[in-house]
mmCIF file of C-alpha atoms in Angstrom:
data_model
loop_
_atom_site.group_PDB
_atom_site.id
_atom_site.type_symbol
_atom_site.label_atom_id
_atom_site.label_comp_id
_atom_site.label_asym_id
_atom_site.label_seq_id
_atom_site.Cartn_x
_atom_site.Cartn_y
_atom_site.Cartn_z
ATOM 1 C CA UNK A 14 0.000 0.000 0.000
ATOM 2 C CA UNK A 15 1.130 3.889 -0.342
ATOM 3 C CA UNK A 16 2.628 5.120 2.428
ATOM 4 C CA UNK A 17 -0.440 7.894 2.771
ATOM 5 C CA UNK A 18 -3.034 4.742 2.890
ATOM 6 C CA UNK A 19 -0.364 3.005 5.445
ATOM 7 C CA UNK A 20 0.153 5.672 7.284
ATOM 8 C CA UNK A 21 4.495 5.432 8.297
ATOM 9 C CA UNK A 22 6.993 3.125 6.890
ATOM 10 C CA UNK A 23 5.980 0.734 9.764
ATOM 11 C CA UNK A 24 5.777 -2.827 8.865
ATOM 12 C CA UNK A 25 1.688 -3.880 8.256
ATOM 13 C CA UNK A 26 2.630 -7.582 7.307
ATOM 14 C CA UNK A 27 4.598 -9.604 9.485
ATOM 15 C CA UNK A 28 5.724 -13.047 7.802
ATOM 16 C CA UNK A 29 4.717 -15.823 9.910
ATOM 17 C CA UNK A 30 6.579 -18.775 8.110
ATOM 18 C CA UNK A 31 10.040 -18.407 6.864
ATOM 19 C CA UNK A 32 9.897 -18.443 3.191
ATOM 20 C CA UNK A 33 11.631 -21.052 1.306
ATOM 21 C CA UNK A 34 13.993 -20.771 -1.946
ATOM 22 C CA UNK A 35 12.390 -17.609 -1.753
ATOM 23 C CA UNK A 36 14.719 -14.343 -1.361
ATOM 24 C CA UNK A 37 12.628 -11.942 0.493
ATOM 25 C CA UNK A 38 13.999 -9.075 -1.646
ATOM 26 C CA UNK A 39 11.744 -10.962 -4.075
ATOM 27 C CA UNK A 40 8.685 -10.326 -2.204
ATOM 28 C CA UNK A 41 8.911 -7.249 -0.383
ATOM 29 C CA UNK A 42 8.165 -3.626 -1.655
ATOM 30 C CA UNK A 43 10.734 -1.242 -1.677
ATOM 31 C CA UNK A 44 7.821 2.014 -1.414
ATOM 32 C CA UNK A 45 5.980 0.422 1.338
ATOM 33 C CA UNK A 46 8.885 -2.701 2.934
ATOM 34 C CA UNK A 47 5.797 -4.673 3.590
ATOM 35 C CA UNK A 48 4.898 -8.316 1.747
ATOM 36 C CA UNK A 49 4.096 -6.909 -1.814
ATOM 37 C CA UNK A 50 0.467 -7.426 -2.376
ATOM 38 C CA UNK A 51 -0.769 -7.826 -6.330
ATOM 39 C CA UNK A 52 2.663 -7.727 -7.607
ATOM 40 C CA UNK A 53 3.693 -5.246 -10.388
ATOM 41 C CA UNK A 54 7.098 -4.858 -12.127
ATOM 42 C CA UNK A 55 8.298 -1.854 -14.309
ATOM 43 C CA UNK A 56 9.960 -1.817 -17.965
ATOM 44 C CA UNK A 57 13.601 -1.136 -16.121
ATOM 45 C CA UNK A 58 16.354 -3.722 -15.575
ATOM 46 C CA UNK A 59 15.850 -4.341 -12.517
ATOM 47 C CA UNK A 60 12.726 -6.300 -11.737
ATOM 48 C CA UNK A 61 11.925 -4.981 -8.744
ATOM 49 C CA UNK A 62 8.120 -6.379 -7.397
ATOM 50 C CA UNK A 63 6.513 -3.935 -6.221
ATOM 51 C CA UNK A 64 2.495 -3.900 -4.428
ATOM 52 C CA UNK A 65 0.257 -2.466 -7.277
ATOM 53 C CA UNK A 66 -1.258 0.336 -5.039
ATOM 54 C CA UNK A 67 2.143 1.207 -4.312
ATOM 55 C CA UNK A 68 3.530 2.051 -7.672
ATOM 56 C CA UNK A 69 0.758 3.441 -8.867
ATOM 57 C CA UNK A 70 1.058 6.024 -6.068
ATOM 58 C CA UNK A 71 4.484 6.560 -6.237
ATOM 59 C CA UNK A 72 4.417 7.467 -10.681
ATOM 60 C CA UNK A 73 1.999 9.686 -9.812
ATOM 61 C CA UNK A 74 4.817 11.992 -8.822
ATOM 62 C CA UNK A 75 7.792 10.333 -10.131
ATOM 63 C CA UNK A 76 9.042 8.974 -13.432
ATOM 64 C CA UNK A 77 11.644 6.467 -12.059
ATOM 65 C CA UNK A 78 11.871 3.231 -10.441
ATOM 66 C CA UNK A 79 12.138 3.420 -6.759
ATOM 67 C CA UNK A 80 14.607 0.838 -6.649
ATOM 68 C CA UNK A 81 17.052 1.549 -9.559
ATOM 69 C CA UNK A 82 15.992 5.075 -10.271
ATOM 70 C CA UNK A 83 15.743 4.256 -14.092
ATOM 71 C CA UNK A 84 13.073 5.812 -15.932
ATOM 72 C CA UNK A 85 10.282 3.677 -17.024
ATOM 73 C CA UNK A 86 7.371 4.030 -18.955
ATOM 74 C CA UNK A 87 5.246 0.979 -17.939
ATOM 75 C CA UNK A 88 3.931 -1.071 -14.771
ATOM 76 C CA UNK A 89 3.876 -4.507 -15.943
ATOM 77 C CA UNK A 90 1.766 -7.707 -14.038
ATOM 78 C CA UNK A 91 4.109 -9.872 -12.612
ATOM 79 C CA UNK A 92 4.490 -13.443 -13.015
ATOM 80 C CA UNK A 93 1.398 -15.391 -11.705
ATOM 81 C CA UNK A 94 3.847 -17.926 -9.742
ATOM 82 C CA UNK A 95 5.083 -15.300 -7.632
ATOM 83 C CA UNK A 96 1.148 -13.901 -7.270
ATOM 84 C CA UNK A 97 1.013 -17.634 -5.853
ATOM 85 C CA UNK A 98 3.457 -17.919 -3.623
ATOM 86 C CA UNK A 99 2.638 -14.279 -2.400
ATOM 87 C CA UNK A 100 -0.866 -15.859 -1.720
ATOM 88 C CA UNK A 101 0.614 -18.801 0.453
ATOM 89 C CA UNK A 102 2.127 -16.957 2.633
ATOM 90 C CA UNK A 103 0.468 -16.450 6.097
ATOM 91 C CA UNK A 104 0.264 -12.882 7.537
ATOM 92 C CA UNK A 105 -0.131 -11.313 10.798
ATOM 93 C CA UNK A 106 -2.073 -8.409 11.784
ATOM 94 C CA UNK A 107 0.252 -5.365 11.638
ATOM 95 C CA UNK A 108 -1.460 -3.640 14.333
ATOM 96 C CA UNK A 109 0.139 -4.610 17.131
ATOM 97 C CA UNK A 110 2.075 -8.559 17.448
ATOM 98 C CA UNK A 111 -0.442 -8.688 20.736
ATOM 99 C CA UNK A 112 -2.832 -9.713 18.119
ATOM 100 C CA UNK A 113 -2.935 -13.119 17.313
ATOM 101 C CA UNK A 114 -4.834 -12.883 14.065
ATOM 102 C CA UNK A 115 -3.267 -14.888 11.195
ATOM 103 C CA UNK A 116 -4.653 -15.538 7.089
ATOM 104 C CA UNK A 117 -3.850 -16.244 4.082
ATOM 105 C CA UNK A 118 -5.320 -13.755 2.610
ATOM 106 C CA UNK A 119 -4.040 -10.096 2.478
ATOM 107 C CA UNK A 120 -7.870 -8.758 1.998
ATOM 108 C CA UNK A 121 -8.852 -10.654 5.518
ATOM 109 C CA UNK A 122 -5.667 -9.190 7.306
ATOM 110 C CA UNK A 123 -6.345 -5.756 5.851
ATOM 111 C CA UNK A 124 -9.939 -5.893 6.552
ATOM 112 C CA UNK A 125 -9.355 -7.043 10.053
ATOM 113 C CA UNK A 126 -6.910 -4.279 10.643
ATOM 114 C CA UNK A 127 -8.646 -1.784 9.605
ATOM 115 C CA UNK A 128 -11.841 -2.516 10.717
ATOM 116 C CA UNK A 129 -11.937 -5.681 13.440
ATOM 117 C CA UNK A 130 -8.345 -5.598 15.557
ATOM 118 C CA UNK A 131 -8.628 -4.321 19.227
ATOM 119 C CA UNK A 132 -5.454 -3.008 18.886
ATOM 120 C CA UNK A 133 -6.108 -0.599 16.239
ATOM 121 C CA UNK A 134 -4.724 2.867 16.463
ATOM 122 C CA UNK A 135 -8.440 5.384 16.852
ATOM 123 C CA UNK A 136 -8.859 9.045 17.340
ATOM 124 C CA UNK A 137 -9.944 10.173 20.932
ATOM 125 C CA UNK A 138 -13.429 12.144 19.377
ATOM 126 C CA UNK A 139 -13.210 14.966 22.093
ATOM 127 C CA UNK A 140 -12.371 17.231 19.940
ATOM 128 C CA UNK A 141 -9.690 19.369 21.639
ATOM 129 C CA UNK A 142 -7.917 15.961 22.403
ATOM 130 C CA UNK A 143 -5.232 14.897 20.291
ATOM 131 C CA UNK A 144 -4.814 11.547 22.028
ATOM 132 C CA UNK A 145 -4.372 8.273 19.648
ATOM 133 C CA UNK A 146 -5.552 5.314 21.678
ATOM 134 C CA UNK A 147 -5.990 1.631 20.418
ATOM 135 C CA UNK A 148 -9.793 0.829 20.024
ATOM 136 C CA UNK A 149 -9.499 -1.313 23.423
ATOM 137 C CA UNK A 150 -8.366 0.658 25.254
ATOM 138 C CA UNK A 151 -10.773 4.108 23.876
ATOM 139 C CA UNK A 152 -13.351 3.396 26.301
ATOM 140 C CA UNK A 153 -11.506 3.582 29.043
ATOM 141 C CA UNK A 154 -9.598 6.771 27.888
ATOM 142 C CA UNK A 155 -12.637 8.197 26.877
ATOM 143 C CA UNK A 156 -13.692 7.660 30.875
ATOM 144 C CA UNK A 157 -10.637 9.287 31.987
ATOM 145 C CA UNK A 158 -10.301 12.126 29.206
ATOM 146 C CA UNK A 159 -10.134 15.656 30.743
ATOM 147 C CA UNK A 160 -11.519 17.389 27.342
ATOM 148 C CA UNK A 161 -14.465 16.164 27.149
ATOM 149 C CA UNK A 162 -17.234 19.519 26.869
ATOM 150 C CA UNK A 163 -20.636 20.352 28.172
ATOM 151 C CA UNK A 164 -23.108 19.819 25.530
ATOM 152 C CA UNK A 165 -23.962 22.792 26.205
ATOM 153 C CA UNK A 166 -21.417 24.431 24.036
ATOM 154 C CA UNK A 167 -22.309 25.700 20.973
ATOM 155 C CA UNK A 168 -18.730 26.329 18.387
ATOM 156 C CA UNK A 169 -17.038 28.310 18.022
ATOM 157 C CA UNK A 170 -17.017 29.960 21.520
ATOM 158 C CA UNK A 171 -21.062 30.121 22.428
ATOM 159 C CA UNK A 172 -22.619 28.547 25.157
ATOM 160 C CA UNK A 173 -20.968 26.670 28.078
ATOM 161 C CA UNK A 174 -17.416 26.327 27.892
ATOM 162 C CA UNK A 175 -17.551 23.632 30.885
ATOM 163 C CA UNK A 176 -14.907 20.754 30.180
ATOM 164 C CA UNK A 177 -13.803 17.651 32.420
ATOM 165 C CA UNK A 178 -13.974 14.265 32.487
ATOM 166 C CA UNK A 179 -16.722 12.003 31.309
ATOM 167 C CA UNK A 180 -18.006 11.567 35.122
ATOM 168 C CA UNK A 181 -17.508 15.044 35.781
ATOM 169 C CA UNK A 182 -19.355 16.736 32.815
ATOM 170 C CA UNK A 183 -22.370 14.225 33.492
ATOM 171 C CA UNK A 184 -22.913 15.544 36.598
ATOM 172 C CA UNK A 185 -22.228 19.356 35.339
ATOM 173 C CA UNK A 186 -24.926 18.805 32.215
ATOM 174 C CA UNK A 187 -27.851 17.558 34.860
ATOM 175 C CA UNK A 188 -27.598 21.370 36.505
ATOM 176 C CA UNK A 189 -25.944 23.294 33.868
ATOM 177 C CA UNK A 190 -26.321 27.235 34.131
ATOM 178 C CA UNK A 191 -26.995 27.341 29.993
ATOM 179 C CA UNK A 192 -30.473 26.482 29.725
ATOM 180 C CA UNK A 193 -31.432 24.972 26.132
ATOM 181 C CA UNK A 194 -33.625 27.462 25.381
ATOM 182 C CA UNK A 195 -31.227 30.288 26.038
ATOM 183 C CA UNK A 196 -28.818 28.257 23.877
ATOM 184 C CA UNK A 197 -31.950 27.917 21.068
ATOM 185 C CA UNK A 198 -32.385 31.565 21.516
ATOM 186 C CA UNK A 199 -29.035 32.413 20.860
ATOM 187 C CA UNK A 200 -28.326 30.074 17.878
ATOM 188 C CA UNK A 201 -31.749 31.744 15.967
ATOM 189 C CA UNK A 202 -29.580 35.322 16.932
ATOM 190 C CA UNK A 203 -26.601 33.787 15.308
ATOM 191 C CA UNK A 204 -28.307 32.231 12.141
ATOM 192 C CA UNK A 205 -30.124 35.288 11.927
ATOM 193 C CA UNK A 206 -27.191 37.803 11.657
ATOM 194 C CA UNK A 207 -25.380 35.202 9.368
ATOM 195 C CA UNK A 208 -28.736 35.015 6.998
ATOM 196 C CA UNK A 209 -28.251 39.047 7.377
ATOM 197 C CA UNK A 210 -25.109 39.581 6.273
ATOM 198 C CA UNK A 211 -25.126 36.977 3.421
ATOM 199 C CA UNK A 212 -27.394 39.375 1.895
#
């Protein structure tokens, strides 16, 4: 995969078996150092293999090959033996080695990863929190966040400005000083002056 999709250079594929007769120049990409995943090969000397996604992304921007630095004017399929023995090859879930989930298939690791893992990096959604959690471990950061805000707050800077913890702002929105229809009022003012001066 690119390395936007990827996000770093980290490895997303861990080999599980040792590969036999099987360099693992051979089957690694050079733009992304994971397993390469639907192999492609440019015109150059080389024969580098590189993951399809991968070179696709990388001549949008360049001309050359990212191994030899050559410059080419094709991506060519690669052989269907080594799509083969690519497709043998067990994989681990990149996410974390905690995770114990192992297939065949590159579409079931990525789709696990992505989607399934536990130990998948998430977002805290507090949005004045920066925090990157894994998705096991959200709720529990999510308990103990201290940016959490009163719904009361209306962006960018109307209503309550009230934030805390989880706990905390539960108790604070039960006897909250901001009314919600003082906070209606006000956001009819607001869309009224921006309907006004649209005009």
């Amino acid at each position: 995969m690119p390395p936007s999709e990827s996000g770093d250079k980290r490895k997303r594929d861990t080999v599980v078996e040792e590969f036999v007769n099987v360099p693992r120049s051979l089957v690694t990409c050079v733009v992304c150092a994971d397993i390469v995943h639907d192999p492609r090969h440019l015109d150059c000397a080389c024969g580098t293999n590189f993951c399809a996604a991968c070179i696709t992304h990388w001549l949008k921007t360049n001309d050359t090959c990212p191994a030899c630095k050559s410059v080419v004017n094709e991506v060519r399929t690669s052989g269907r033996s080594l799509s083969q023995a690519l497709d043998a090859i067990k994989r681990a879930c990149p996410n974390d080695e905690k995770c114990r989930f192992k297939r065949h298939s590159y579409s079931d690791v990525h789709e696990h990863a992505l989607n399934d893992c536990p130990y998948r990096k998430v977002a805290c959604p507090n949005e004045e929190c920066e925090e990157v959690v894994t998705h096991k471990n959200l709720r529990e950061h999510m308990r103990l966040c201290r940016l959490k805000r009163c719904k009361n707050f209306r962006p960018p800077r109307y209503g309550c400005g009230v934030m805390g913890t989880a706990d905390f702002i539960k108790h604070h929105e039960a006897k909250c000083c901001i009314p919600n229809d003082v906070l209606r009022q006000l956001e009819e003012l607001i869309a009224n002056k921006t309907r006004t001066n649209v005009r």
